[in-house]
């Protein structure tokens, strides 16, 4: 009983600290995305490794390792993924406390081109989340990406492009155990960046993302490498 009360007290302290996130302090996310299609096959792999920091560097927000198996039906224009992610989340500020989440996810990625320059991608993702000291929960996500080449009509080597996206997160369950609840709305992310296509396999992006949850909103710099090998 004492152990249970202690655990609840620690968790309430954690959530209270998260509510005190310094919204004026810009964080930074460093990200590597990879994608590989097996030769002469409809199967492939994709994933990403991310280090997210509350203040730029030195105060870890999250370390995320995510990978999945992809399947692209012939002539469908859709790529499906079944994947797994391991996420370690740190507390804002001086505390070194962390908690771990294991996540299984399924997604559908639908690319679309409008006119000569507008590259749209729709991503639908469903997550099953196993968060430390919480009940099992799920989450629904929809992301709309838009890339617009600047000095070329194609996302070809040496092309610069504007990159935008908006992603909405909705919780599948609101009760997370021990009488604790979360809102139906989980968060929203809006991003604007500049990209550069190095070659047919590698792209780089630098941008700014604003993330709003039900308790706080914060800006993040994002530096990413996109690798198709």
Tab-separated table of C-alpha atoms in Angstrom:
chain	number	residue	atom	x	y	z
A	1	UNK	CA	0.000	0.000	0.000
A	2	UNK	CA	2.823	2.387	0.911
A	3	UNK	CA	4.596	1.568	-2.347
A	4	UNK	CA	1.419	2.326	-4.322
A	5	UNK	CA	0.953	5.667	-2.542
A	6	UNK	CA	4.602	6.527	-3.183
A	7	UNK	CA	4.253	5.705	-6.887
A	8	UNK	CA	1.127	7.856	-7.219
A	9	UNK	CA	2.876	10.760	-5.449
A	10	UNK	CA	5.877	10.538	-7.790
A	11	UNK	CA	3.651	10.435	-10.873
A	12	UNK	CA	1.588	13.415	-9.715
A	13	UNK	CA	4.819	15.329	-9.125
A	14	UNK	CA	5.989	14.393	-12.614
A	15	UNK	CA	2.814	15.589	-14.309
A	16	UNK	CA	2.895	18.786	-12.265
A	17	UNK	CA	6.460	19.451	-13.385
A	18	UNK	CA	5.542	18.884	-17.016
A	19	UNK	CA	2.832	21.527	-16.673
A	20	UNK	CA	5.615	23.994	-15.790
A	21	UNK	CA	7.476	23.584	-19.068
A	22	UNK	CA	9.187	26.846	-20.034
A	23	UNK	CA	7.199	27.708	-23.145
A	24	UNK	CA	9.423	30.620	-24.181
A	25	UNK	CA	12.517	28.396	-24.336
A	26	UNK	CA	13.024	26.865	-27.792
A	27	UNK	CA	14.065	23.224	-27.847
A	28	UNK	CA	15.777	21.186	-30.553
A	29	UNK	CA	15.132	17.845	-32.236
A	30	UNK	CA	17.917	15.978	-34.067
A	31	UNK	CA	16.472	13.311	-36.367
A	32	UNK	CA	17.571	10.611	-38.801
A	33	UNK	CA	14.943	8.956	-41.025
A	34	UNK	CA	15.669	5.930	-43.179
A	35	UNK	CA	13.817	3.972	-45.831
A	36	UNK	CA	14.831	0.926	-47.839
A	37	UNK	CA	12.921	-1.092	-50.428
A	38	UNK	CA	14.150	-4.643	-50.871
A	39	UNK	CA	15.245	-5.372	-54.439
A	40	UNK	CA	12.454	-6.637	-56.724
A	41	UNK	CA	10.103	-6.802	-53.751
A	42	UNK	CA	7.029	-5.095	-52.354
A	43	UNK	CA	8.597	-5.270	-48.887
A	44	UNK	CA	10.958	-2.864	-47.201
A	45	UNK	CA	11.931	-1.227	-43.916
A	46	UNK	CA	11.694	2.284	-42.584
A	47	UNK	CA	12.217	4.078	-39.302
A	48	UNK	CA	13.820	6.946	-37.458
A	49	UNK	CA	16.154	7.720	-34.575
A	50	UNK	CA	15.553	10.971	-32.721
A	51	UNK	CA	17.121	12.903	-29.874
A	52	UNK	CA	14.834	15.639	-28.581
A	53	UNK	CA	15.994	18.265	-26.118
A	54	UNK	CA	13.955	20.713	-24.045
A	55	UNK	CA	16.445	23.573	-24.393
A	56	UNK	CA	18.609	22.764	-27.411
A	57	UNK	CA	21.143	20.448	-25.804
A	58	UNK	CA	21.710	19.268	-22.248
A	59	UNK	CA	18.138	18.629	-21.037
A	60	UNK	CA	16.806	15.498	-22.732
A	61	UNK	CA	13.139	15.543	-23.650
A	62	UNK	CA	13.062	12.214	-25.496
A	63	UNK	CA	15.234	9.550	-27.050
A	64	UNK	CA	13.231	7.688	-29.678
A	65	UNK	CA	14.198	4.536	-31.593
A	66	UNK	CA	11.586	3.434	-34.129
A	67	UNK	CA	11.623	0.860	-36.950
A	68	UNK	CA	9.040	-0.919	-39.062
A	69	UNK	CA	8.440	-3.395	-41.859
A	70	UNK	CA	6.767	-1.895	-44.934
A	71	UNK	CA	4.559	-3.379	-47.637
A	72	UNK	CA	3.559	-1.600	-50.857
A	73	UNK	CA	0.810	-3.360	-52.863
A	74	UNK	CA	1.368	-3.192	-56.612
A	75	UNK	CA	-0.155	-0.167	-58.369
A	76	UNK	CA	-1.743	0.994	-55.097
A	77	UNK	CA	0.211	4.179	-54.373
A	78	UNK	CA	0.056	3.308	-50.659
A	79	UNK	CA	2.784	2.075	-48.322
A	80	UNK	CA	1.738	0.220	-45.159
A	81	UNK	CA	3.989	-0.147	-42.120
A	82	UNK	CA	3.928	-2.343	-39.025
A	83	UNK	CA	6.469	-1.079	-36.531
A	84	UNK	CA	7.813	-0.824	-33.009
A	85	UNK	CA	9.206	2.116	-31.055
A	86	UNK	CA	11.071	2.516	-27.779
A	87	UNK	CA	10.887	5.973	-26.214
A	88	UNK	CA	12.669	7.292	-23.133
A	89	UNK	CA	11.191	10.581	-21.926
A	90	UNK	CA	12.953	12.987	-19.575
A	91	UNK	CA	11.504	15.579	-17.236
A	92	UNK	CA	11.872	19.282	-17.992
A	93	UNK	CA	14.439	21.079	-15.832
A	94	UNK	CA	17.111	19.844	-13.437
A	95	UNK	CA	15.627	16.420	-12.699
A	96	UNK	CA	17.190	13.352	-14.329
A	97	UNK	CA	14.006	11.277	-13.871
A	98	UNK	CA	12.812	9.401	-16.955
A	99	UNK	CA	10.068	6.986	-17.921
A	100	UNK	CA	9.943	4.452	-20.752
A	101	UNK	CA	7.310	3.718	-23.362
A	102	UNK	CA	7.134	0.754	-25.721
A	103	UNK	CA	4.902	1.287	-28.705
A	104	UNK	CA	3.517	-0.788	-31.573
A	105	UNK	CA	2.135	1.112	-34.538
A	106	UNK	CA	0.471	0.640	-37.915
A	107	UNK	CA	0.446	3.331	-40.580
A	108	UNK	CA	-0.549	4.078	-44.142
A	109	UNK	CA	1.506	6.536	-46.204
A	110	UNK	CA	-0.196	7.993	-49.284
A	111	UNK	CA	1.871	10.292	-51.561
A	112	UNK	CA	0.140	12.661	-53.952
A	113	UNK	CA	1.378	15.247	-56.462
A	114	UNK	CA	-0.649	18.354	-57.285
A	115	UNK	CA	0.347	20.227	-60.421
A	116	UNK	CA	4.058	20.469	-61.219
A	117	UNK	CA	5.500	21.374	-57.831
A	118	UNK	CA	3.302	20.377	-54.908
A	119	UNK	CA	4.247	17.081	-53.264
A	120	UNK	CA	1.654	16.039	-50.688
A	121	UNK	CA	1.848	13.043	-48.369
A	122	UNK	CA	-0.925	11.823	-46.083
A	123	UNK	CA	0.109	9.697	-43.115
A	124	UNK	CA	-2.433	7.842	-40.983
A	125	UNK	CA	-0.981	6.163	-37.890
A	126	UNK	CA	-2.549	4.055	-35.118
A	127	UNK	CA	-0.493	3.413	-31.979
A	128	UNK	CA	-0.740	0.919	-29.126
A	129	UNK	CA	1.150	2.403	-26.196
A	130	UNK	CA	2.666	0.647	-23.184
A	131	UNK	CA	3.760	3.538	-20.968
A	132	UNK	CA	5.576	2.912	-17.705
A	133	UNK	CA	3.200	3.137	-14.681
A	134	UNK	CA	0.155	3.720	-16.889
A	135	UNK	CA	-2.635	1.544	-18.231
A	136	UNK	CA	-2.507	0.375	-21.841
A	137	UNK	CA	-3.631	3.146	-24.165
A	138	UNK	CA	-3.955	3.933	-27.877
A	139	UNK	CA	-3.601	7.022	-30.021
A	140	UNK	CA	-4.678	8.142	-33.507
A	141	UNK	CA	-2.497	10.433	-35.640
A	142	UNK	CA	-2.938	12.191	-38.967
A	143	UNK	CA	-0.116	14.115	-40.632
A	144	UNK	CA	-0.323	16.156	-43.845
A	145	UNK	CA	3.101	16.880	-45.372
A	146	UNK	CA	3.754	19.356	-48.194
A	147	UNK	CA	7.072	19.808	-50.037
A	148	UNK	CA	7.416	22.529	-52.680
A	149	UNK	CA	10.633	22.723	-54.772
A	150	UNK	CA	12.020	26.243	-55.205
A	151	UNK	CA	14.685	26.085	-57.914
A	152	UNK	CA	13.338	23.034	-59.730
A	153	UNK	CA	10.000	21.452	-60.585
A	154	UNK	CA	11.134	18.139	-59.102
A	155	UNK	CA	12.633	17.016	-55.799
A	156	UNK	CA	15.795	16.210	-57.733
A	157	UNK	CA	19.471	16.502	-56.721
A	158	UNK	CA	20.556	20.050	-55.780
A	159	UNK	CA	16.950	21.192	-55.401
A	160	UNK	CA	15.945	23.411	-52.493
A	161	UNK	CA	12.402	23.056	-51.242
A	162	UNK	CA	9.956	24.422	-48.693
A	163	UNK	CA	8.720	21.784	-46.266
A	164	UNK	CA	5.521	22.100	-44.235
A	165	UNK	CA	3.451	19.732	-42.157
A	166	UNK	CA	0.660	19.641	-39.614
A	167	UNK	CA	-0.034	16.637	-37.413
A	168	UNK	CA	-2.990	16.007	-35.128
A	169	UNK	CA	-2.894	13.503	-32.210
A	170	UNK	CA	-6.073	12.094	-30.616
A	171	UNK	CA	-6.068	9.792	-27.579
A	172	UNK	CA	-8.047	6.586	-27.873
A	173	UNK	CA	-8.613	6.319	-24.110
A	174	UNK	CA	-8.759	9.039	-21.485
A	175	UNK	CA	-8.287	6.953	-18.340
A	176	UNK	CA	-4.630	5.977	-17.772
A	177	UNK	CA	-4.899	4.280	-14.375
A	178	UNK	CA	-5.194	5.138	-10.656
A	179	UNK	CA	-7.904	7.688	-11.375
A	180	UNK	CA	-5.698	9.715	-13.717
A	181	UNK	CA	-7.033	10.962	-17.039
A	182	UNK	CA	-5.824	12.713	-20.167
A	183	UNK	CA	-7.736	14.860	-22.622
A	184	UNK	CA	-9.150	13.453	-25.869
A	185	UNK	CA	-6.937	15.980	-27.708
A	186	UNK	CA	-3.318	14.971	-27.160
A	187	UNK	CA	-1.305	17.460	-29.227
A	188	UNK	CA	-0.840	19.276	-32.527
A	189	UNK	CA	2.397	20.007	-34.382
A	190	UNK	CA	2.896	22.636	-37.088
A	191	UNK	CA	6.197	22.794	-38.980
A	192	UNK	CA	7.872	25.064	-41.522
A	193	UNK	CA	11.331	24.295	-42.883
A	194	UNK	CA	13.811	24.483	-45.730
A	195	UNK	CA	15.096	21.316	-47.379
A	196	UNK	CA	17.956	20.426	-49.700
A	197	UNK	CA	18.194	17.334	-51.914
A	198	UNK	CA	21.821	16.248	-51.859
A	199	UNK	CA	21.346	13.303	-54.220
A	200	UNK	CA	18.831	10.573	-55.057
A	201	UNK	CA	19.353	8.986	-51.641
A	202	UNK	CA	19.834	11.817	-49.123
A	203	UNK	CA	17.891	14.956	-48.188
A	204	UNK	CA	18.443	17.422	-45.335
A	205	UNK	CA	15.938	19.712	-43.610
A	206	UNK	CA	16.170	22.563	-41.128
A	207	UNK	CA	12.967	23.980	-39.718
A	208	UNK	CA	10.911	25.218	-36.804
A	209	UNK	CA	8.005	23.326	-35.261
A	210	UNK	CA	5.408	24.557	-32.778
A	211	UNK	CA	3.919	21.853	-30.597
A	212	UNK	CA	0.775	22.422	-28.542
A	213	UNK	CA	-0.540	19.964	-25.967
A	214	UNK	CA	-3.564	20.361	-23.718
A	215	UNK	CA	-1.307	21.929	-21.039
A	216	UNK	CA	1.538	23.731	-22.834
A	217	UNK	CA	2.875	24.951	-26.183
A	218	UNK	CA	6.517	25.197	-27.227
A	219	UNK	CA	8.724	25.899	-30.222
A	220	UNK	CA	11.345	23.402	-31.425
A	221	UNK	CA	14.136	23.636	-33.967
A	222	UNK	CA	14.317	20.511	-36.094
A	223	UNK	CA	17.394	19.236	-37.938
A	224	UNK	CA	16.782	16.095	-39.968
A	225	UNK	CA	18.462	13.778	-42.453
A	226	UNK	CA	16.283	11.646	-44.750
A	227	UNK	CA	18.074	8.600	-46.134
A	228	UNK	CA	16.736	6.272	-48.835
A	229	UNK	CA	19.287	3.494	-49.230
